[in-house]
Coordinates of C-alpha atoms in Angstrom, one line a residue:
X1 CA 0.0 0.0 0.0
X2 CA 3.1 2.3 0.6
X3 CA 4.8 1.4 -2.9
X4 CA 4.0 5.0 -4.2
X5 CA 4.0 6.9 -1.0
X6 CA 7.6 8.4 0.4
X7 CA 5.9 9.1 3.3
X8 CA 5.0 5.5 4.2
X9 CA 1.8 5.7 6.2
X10 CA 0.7 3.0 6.2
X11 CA 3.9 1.4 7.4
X12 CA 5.1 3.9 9.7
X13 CA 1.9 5.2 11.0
X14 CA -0.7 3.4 10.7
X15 CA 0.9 0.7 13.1
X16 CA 1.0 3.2 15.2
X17 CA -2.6 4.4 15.3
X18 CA -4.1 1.3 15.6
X19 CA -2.7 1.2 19.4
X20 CA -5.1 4.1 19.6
X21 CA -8.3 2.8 17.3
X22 CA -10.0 -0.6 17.5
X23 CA -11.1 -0.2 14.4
X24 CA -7.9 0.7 12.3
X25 CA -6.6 -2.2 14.6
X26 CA -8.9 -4.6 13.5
X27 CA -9.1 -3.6 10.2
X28 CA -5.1 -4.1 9.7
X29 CA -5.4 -7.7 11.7
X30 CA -8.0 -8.8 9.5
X31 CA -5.8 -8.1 6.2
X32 CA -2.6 -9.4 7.5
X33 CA -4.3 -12.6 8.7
X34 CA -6.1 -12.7 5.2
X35 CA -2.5 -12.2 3.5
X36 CA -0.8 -15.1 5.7
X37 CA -4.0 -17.7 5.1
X38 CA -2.8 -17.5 1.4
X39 CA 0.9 -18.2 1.8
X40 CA 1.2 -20.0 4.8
X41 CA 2.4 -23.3 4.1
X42 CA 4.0 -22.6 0.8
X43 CA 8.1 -23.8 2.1
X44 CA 10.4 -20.6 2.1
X45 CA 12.8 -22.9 -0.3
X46 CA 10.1 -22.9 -3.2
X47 CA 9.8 -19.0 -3.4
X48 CA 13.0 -17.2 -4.9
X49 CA 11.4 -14.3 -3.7
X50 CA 11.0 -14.7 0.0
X51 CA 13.5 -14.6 2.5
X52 CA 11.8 -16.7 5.2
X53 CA 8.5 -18.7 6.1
X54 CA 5.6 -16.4 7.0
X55 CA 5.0 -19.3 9.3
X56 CA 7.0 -18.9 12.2
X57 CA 7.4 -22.1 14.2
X58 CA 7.4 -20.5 17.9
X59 CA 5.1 -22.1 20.3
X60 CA 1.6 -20.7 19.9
X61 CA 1.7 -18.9 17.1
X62 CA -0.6 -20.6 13.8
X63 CA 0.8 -21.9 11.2
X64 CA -2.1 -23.1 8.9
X65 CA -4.0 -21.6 6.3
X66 CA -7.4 -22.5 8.4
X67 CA -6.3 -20.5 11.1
X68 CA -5.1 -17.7 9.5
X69 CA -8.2 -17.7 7.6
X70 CA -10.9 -18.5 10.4
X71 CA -9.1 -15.7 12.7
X72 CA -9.1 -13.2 9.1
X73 CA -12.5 -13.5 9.1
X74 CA -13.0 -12.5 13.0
X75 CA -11.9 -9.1 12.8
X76 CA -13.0 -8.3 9.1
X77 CA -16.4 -8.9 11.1
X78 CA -15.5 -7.1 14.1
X79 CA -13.9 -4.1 12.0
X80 CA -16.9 -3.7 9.8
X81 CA -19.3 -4.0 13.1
X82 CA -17.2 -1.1 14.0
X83 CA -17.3 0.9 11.0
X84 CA -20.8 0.6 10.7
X85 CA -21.4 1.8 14.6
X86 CA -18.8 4.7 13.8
X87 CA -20.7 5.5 10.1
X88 CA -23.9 5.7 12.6
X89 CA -22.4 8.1 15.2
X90 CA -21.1 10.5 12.8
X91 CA -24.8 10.5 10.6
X92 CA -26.4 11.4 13.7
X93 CA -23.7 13.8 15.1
X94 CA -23.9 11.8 18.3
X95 CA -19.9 11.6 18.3
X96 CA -17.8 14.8 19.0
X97 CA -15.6 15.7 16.6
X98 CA -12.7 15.7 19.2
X99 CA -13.0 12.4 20.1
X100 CA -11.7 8.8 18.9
X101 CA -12.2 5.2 20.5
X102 CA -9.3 3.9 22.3
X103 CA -8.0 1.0 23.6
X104 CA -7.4 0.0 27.1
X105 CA -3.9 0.4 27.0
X106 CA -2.3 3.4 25.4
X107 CA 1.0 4.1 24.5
X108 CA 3.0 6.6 26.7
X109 CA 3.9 10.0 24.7
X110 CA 7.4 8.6 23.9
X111 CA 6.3 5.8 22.7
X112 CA 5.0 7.4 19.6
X113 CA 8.2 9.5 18.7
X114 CA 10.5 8.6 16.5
X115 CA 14.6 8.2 17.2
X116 CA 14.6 12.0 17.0
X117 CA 12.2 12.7 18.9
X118 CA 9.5 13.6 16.6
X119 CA 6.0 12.7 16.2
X120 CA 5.6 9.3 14.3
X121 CA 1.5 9.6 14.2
X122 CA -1.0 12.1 15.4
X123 CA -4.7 11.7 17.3
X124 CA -7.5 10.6 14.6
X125 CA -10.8 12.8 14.1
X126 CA -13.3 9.7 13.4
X127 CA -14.0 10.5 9.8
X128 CA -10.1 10.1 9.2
X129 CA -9.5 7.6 11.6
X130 CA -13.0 5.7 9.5
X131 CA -11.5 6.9 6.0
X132 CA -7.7 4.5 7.4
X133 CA -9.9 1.4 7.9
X134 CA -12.0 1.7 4.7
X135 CA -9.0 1.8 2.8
X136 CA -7.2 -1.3 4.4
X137 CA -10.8 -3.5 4.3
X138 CA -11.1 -2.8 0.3
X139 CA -7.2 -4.0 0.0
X140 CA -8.8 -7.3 2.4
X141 CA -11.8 -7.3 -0.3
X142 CA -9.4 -7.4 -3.2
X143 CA -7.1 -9.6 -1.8
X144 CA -10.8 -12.2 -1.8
X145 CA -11.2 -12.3 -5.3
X146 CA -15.0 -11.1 -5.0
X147 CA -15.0 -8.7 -7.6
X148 CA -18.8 -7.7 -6.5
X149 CA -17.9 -7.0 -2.9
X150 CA -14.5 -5.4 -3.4
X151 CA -16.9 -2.6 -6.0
X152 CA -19.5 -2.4 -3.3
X153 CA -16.6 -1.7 -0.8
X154 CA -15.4 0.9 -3.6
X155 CA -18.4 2.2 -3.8
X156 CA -19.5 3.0 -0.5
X157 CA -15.4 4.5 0.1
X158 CA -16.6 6.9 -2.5
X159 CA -19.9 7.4 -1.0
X160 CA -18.4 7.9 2.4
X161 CA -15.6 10.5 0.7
X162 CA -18.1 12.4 -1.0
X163 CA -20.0 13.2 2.0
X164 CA -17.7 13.9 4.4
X165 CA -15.5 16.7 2.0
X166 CA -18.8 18.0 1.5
X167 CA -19.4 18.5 5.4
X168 CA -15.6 20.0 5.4
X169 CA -14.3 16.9 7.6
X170 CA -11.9 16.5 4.6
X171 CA -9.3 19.4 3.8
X172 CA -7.3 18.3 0.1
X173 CA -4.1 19.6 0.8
X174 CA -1.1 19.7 -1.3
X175 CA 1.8 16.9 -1.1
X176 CA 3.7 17.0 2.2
X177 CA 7.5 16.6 2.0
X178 CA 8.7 13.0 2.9
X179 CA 10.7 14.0 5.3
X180 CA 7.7 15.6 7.3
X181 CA 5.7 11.8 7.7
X182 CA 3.8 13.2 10.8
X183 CA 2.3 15.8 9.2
X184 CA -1.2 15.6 10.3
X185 CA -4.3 14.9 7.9
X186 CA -3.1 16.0 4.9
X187 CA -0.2 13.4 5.0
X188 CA -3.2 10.7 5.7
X189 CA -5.3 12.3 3.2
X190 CA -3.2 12.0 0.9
X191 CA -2.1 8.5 1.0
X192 CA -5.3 7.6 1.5
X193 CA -6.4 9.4 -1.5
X194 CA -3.8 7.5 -3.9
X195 CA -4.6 4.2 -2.4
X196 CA -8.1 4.4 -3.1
X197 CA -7.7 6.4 -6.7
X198 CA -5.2 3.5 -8.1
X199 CA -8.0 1.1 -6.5
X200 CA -10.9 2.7 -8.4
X201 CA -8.6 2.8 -11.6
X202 CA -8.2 -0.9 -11.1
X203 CA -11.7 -1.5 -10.4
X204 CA -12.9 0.6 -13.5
X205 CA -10.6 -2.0 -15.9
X206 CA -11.5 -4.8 -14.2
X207 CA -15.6 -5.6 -14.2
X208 CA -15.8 -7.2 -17.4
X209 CA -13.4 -8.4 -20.4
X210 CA -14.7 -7.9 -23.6
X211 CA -13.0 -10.6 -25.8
X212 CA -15.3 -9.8 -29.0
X213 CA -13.3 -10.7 -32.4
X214 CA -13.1 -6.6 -33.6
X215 CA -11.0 -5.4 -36.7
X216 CA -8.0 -3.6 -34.8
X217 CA -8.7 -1.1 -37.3
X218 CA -11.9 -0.3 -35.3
X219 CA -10.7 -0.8 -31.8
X220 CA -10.3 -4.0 -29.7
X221 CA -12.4 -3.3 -25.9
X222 CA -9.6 -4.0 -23.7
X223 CA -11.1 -4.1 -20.7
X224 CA -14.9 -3.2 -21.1
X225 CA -15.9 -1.8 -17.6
X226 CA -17.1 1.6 -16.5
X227 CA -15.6 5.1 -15.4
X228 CA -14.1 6.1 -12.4
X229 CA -15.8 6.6 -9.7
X230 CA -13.8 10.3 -8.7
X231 CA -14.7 12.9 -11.0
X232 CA -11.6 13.3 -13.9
X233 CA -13.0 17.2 -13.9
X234 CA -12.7 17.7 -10.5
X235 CA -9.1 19.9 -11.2
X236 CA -9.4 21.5 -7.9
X237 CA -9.3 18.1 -6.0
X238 CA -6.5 16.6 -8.4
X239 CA -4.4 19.8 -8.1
X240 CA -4.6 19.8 -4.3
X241 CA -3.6 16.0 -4.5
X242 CA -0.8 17.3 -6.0
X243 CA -1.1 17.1 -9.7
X244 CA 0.0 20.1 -11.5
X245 CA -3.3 21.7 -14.2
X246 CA -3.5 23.8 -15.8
X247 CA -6.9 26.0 -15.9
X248 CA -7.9 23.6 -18.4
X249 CA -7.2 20.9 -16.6
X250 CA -3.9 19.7 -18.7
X251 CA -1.1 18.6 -17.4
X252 CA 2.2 20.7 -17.0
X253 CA 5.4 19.9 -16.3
X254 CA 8.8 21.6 -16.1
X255 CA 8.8 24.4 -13.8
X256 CA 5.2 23.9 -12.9
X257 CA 5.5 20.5 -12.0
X258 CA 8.1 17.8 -11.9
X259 CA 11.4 18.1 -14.0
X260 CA 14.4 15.9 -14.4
X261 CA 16.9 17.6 -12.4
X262 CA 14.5 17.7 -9.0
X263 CA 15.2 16.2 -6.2
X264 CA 14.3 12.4 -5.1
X265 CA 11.1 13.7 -3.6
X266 CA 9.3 14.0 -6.6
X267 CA 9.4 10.5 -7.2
X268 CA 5.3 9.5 -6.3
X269 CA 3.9 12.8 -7.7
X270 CA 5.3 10.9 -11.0
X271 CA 3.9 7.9 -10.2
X272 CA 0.5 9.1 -9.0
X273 CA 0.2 11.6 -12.2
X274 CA 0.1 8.3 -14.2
X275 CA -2.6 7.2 -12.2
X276 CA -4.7 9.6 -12.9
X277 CA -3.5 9.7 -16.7
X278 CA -4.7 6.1 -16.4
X279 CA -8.1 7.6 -14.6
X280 CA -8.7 9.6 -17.9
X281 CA -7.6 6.4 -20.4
X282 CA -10.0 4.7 -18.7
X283 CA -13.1 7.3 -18.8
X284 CA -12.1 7.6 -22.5
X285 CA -12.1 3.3 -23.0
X286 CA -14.9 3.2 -21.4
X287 CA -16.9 6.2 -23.5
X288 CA -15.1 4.5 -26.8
X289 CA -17.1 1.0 -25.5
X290 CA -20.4 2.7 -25.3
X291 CA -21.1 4.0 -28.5
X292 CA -18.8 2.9 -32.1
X293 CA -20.5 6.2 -33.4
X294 CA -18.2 8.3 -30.4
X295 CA -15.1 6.0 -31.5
X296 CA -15.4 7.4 -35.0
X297 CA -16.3 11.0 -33.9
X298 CA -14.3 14.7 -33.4
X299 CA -14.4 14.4 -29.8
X300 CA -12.8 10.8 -29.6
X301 CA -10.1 12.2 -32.4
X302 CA -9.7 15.1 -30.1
X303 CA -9.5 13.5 -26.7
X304 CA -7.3 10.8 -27.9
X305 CA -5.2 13.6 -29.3
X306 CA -5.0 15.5 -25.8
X307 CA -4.1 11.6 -24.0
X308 CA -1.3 10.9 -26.3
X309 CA 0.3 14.4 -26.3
X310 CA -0.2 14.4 -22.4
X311 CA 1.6 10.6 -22.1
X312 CA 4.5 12.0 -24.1
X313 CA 4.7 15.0 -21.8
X314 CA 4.8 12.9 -18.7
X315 CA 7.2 10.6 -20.3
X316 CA 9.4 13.0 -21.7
X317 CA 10.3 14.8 -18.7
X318 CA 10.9 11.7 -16.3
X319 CA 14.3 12.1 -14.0
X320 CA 16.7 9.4 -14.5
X321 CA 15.7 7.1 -11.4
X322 CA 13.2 6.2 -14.6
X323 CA 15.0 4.9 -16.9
X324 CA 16.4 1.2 -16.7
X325 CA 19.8 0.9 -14.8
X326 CA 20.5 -2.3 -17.2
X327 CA 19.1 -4.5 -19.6
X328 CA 20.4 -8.2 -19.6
X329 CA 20.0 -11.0 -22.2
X330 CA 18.0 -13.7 -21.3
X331 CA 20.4 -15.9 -23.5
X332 CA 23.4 -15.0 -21.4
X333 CA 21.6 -16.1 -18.2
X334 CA 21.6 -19.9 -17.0
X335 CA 18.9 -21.6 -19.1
X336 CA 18.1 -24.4 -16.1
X337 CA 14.6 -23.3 -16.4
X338 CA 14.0 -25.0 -19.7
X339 CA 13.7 -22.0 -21.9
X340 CA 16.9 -23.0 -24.1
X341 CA 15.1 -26.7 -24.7
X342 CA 11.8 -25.3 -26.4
X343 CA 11.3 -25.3 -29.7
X344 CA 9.4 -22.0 -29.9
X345 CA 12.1 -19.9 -27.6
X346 CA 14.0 -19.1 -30.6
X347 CA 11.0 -17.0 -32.2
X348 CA 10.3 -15.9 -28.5
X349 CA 9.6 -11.9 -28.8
X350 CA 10.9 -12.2 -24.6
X351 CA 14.4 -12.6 -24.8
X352 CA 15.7 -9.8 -21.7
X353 CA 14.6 -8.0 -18.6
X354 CA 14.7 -4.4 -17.8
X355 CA 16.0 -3.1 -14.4
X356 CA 15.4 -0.1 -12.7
X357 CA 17.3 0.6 -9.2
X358 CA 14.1 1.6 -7.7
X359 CA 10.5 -0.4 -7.4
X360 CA 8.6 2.5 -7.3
X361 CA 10.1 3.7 -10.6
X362 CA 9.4 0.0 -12.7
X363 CA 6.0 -0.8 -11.8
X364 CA 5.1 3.0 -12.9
X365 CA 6.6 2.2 -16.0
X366 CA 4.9 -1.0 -16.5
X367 CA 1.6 1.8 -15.9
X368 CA 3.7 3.3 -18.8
X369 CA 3.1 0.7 -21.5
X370 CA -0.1 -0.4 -20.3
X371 CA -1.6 3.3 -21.2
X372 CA 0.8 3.0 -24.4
X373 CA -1.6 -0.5 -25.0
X374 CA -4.8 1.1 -24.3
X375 CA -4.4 3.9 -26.5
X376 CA -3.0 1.6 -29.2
X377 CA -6.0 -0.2 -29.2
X378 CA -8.1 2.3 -29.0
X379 CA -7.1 4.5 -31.6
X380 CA -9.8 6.7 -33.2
X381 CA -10.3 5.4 -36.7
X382 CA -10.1 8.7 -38.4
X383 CA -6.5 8.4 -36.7
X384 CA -5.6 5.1 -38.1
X385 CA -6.3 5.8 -41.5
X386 CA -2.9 5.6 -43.7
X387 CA -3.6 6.8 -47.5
X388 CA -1.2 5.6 -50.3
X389 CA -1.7 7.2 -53.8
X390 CA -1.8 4.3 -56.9
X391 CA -2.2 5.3 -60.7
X392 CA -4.6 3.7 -62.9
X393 CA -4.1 2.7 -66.3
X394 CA -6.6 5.4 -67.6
X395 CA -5.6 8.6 -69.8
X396 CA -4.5 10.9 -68.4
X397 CA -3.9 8.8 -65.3
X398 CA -6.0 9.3 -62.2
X399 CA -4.8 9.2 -58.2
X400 CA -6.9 7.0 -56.1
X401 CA -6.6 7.5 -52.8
X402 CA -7.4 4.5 -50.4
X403 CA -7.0 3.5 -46.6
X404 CA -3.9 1.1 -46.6
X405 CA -5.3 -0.9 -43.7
X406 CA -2.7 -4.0 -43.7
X407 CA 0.3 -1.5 -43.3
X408 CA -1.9 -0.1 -40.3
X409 CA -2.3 -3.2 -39.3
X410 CA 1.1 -4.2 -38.7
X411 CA 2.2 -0.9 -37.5
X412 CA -0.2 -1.5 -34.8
X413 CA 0.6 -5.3 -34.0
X414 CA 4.4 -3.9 -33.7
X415 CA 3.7 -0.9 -31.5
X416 CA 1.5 -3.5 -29.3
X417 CA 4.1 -5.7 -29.1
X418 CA 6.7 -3.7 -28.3
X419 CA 5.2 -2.0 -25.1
X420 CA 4.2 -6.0 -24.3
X421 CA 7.5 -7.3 -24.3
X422 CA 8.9 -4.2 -22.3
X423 CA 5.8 -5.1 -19.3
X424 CA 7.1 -8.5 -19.4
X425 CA 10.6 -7.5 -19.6
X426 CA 10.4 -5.3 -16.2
X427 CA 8.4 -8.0 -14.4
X428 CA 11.5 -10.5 -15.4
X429 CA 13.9 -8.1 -13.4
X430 CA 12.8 -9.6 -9.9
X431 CA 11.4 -6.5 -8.5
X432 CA 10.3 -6.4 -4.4
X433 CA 7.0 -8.0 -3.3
X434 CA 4.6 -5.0 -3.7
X435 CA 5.9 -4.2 -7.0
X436 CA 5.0 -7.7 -8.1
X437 CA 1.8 -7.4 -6.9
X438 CA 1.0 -4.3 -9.6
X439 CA 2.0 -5.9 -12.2
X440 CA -1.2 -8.6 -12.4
X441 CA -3.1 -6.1 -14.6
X442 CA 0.0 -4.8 -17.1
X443 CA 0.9 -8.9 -17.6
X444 CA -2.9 -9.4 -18.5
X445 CA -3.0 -7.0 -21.3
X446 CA 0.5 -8.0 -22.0
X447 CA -0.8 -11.7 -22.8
X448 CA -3.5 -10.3 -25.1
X449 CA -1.2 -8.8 -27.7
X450 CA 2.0 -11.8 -27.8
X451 CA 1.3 -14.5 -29.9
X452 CA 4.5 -16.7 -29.3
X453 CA 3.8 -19.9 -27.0
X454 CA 6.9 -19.4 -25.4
X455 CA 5.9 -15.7 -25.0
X456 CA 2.4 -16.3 -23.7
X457 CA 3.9 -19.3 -21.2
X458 CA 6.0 -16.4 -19.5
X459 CA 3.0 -14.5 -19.0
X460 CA 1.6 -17.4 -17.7
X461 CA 4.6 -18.3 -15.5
X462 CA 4.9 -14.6 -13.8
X463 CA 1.3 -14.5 -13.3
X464 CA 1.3 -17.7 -11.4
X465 CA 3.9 -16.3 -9.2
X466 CA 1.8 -13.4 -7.9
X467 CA -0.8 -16.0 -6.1
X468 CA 1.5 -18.6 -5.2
X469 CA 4.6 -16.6 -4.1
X470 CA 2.2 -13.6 -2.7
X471 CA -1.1 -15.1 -2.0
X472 CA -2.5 -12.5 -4.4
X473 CA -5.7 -13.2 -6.3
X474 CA -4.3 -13.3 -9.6
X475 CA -4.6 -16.7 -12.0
X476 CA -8.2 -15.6 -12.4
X477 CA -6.2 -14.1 -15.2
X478 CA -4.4 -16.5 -16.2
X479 CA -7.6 -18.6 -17.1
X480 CA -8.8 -15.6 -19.2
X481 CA -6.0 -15.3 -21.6
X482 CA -6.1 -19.2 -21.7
X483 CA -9.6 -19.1 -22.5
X484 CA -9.2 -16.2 -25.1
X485 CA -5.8 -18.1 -26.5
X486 CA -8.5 -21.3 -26.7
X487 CA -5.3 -24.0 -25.4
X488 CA -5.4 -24.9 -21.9
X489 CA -2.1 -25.2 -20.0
X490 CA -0.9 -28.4 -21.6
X491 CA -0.4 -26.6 -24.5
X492 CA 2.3 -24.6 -22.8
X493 CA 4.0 -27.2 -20.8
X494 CA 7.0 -27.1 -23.6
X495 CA 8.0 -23.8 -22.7
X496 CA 8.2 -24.2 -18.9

């Protein structure tokens, strides 16, 4: 959850405040324990990416995946009991605004400074300390694989948002500095803001996949969902989230916003700016999904214009930290996984991963070349059309103009393919656990557009990972590409 936040709330403070709150308490037991249910008896040895066993063999403590799972469930039910009795309270103003619940036992004052003596959390109003849990039980929702429940949960987070700034409980305030972690509510604000944005992003993409046979001339669906559920023209509530817009709501960068000579502290105003360039792709896929008439229309032409232009923008003036620190040859590396001994490796479009000394940096990249795909794919056709000029055998000779679709055709199956291989690429690199975890939705698309079995078994491979290394939901995927592919995993056993 911290992966794009410098500040780290929710892993330096949020511990913290749940000493002080039941409810942020519960909230954060019932998502660990959901978390460890999923991994626990997978042996340390079997995942490259794991340092230890989650299962810890000291007396008393569980160590199966029952457990974990029956004592998940307890406080998810206790937490939302909770959040519904707080919800309750605040409707009918029967809670001051000064107060929070506490536990028995409270920390001393020292006990929530830092080293230096500063503050590592601060007190909770209710509608923060309610806005916290909310965000941690749609992460548990997720983490279920009840796409219906984890949108309710969405939904009723927005709900809950939406009312509360409009009683003035919530004050959007600009980006804190890093270094200032204990800044109060804007610091929770805003990590809970992000948290919940790349969530309803996610969610947007994710309700249903439209694998309808569509010329690529007239735009494949991607992922055929809805819009956002934050408002893309709220610019007042993006800027103070600390986007830089212009009066017109278009992004600026430079002196206004982020450049490449800043310093480090820039780094998630990049990454959350392609969130909500993401936010926008998705209103626009979605819009393009609703009507072919608005696909082939001005407005599309002209908003797909705006997206592209902006994309380039935001790419174009990335710091360094952004581009890859190496590129390595998958042919140089040991081939004990098998890779060297299938027939289709050698016409495998895969063949090297892409490293970037931060984690933060390559799965925002990977965000990169998924909005690269979903553009691609969603191309306005009066911006696909390529005219070539023939002569005729007529006197005097006449010009025909005509749309050279095949040349567009494989123009586009290149550009897709390129941005695929580079997801794949960066996911090959071995990045931490959260990154991984990120990646479920750019490896999806990825699989769509590579062809190659040896390709789509790497796809295949990495996705697998996510759930069995991580416990994260994640080979629901896997069965939709190998149900759009139409081959079932035999098919791929070769390229393993």
């Amino acid at each position: 959850m911290d992966l794009f936040d410098l500040g780290c709330f929710y892993n330096r403070q949020v511990p913290v405040l749940a000493l002080h709150s039941q409810l942020i308490m519960y909230s954060a037991c019932a998502l660990s324990a959901k978390q460890l249910s999923s991994v626990a008896e997978i042996p340390a040895r079997s995942l490259p990416y794991r340092s230890g066993n989650v299962a810890s063999s000291r007396s008393g403590e569980l160590s199966t995946p029952e457990e974990y799972a029956w004592l998940a469930t307890t406080y998810y039910d206790a937490a939302i009991s909770l959040l519904l009795q707080h919800i309750s309270e605040i409707a009918a103003s029967k809670l001051p605004a000064s107060s929070t619940p506490k536990m028995d036992t409270l920390p001393s004052p020292d006990a929530c400074r830092s080293s230096t003596g500063n503050p590592v959390a601060v007190a909770l109003e209710p509608h923060d300390e309610i806005v916290v849990a909310i965000t941690i039980l749609a992460i548990y929702e997720f983490l279920g694989g009840d796409e219906t429940t984890w949108s309710d949960h969405l939904d009723g987070t927005r709900s809950f948002l939406r009312i509360s700034d409009e009683a003035g409980f919530l004050n959007f305030c600009p980006s804190p500095s890093p270094n200032n972690v204990a800044s109060g509510g804007s610091g929770l604000l805003r990590a809970t803001f992000w948290n919940f944005a790349r969530q309803d992003m996610l969610s947007a993409r994710e309700l249903q996949v439209n694998v309808k046979c569509v010329p690529l001339a007239y735009g494949i669906s991607v992922i055929h969902g809805k819009r956002t559920r934050l408002e893309i023209h709220d610019f007042i509530m993006w800027r103070k989230m600390g986007i830089s817009l212009c009066p017109k709501g278009i992004l600026q960068v430079g002196d206004h916003s982020f450049h490449p000579e800043h310093d480090l502290d820039q780094l998630d105003l990049i990454a959350n700016t392609m969130v909500w360039l993401l936010c926008r792709i998705v209103n626009f896929v979605a819009s393009c999904n609703d009507s072919l008439e608005f696909l082939e229309s001005e407005d599309s032409k002209n908003t797909w214009d705006q997206l592209k232009t902006e994309l380039e923008i935001w790419h174009d003036a990335l710091p360094r930290l952004f581009q890859p620190c190496s590129r390595v040859d998958i042919s140089e590396k040991d081939t004990s996984t098998g890779w060297g001994n299938c027939c289709n490796h050698g016409k495998a479009l895969i063949r090297h991963e892409t490293w970037y000394s931060d984690s933060m940096c390559a799965s925002t990249m990977q965000s990169y070349h998924m909005a690269q795909i979903m553009l691609t794919l969603h191309k306005p056709r009066t911006q696909q059309s390529r005219t070539i000029v023939a002569s005729s055998h007529s006197d005097p000779p006449r010009r025909n103009l005509f749309v050279d679709a095949l040349s567009e055709l494989k123009h586009t199956s290149a550009t897709l393919e390129k941005h695929a291989i580079e997801i794949c690429a960066i996911a090959m690199s071995r990045p931490e656990e959260a990154a991984r975890i990120h990646m479920l939705q750019p490896l999806y698309l990825a699989g769509r557009c590579l062809d190659n079995l040896s390709d789509r078994a790497t796809v295949v491979r990495l996705i697998d990972g996510i759930e069995d290394e991580l416990g994260w939901h994640a080979k629901y995927r896997v069965e939709a590409l190998l149900d759009e592919w139409n081959m079932d995993r035999d098919a791929l056993k070769c390229c393993y």
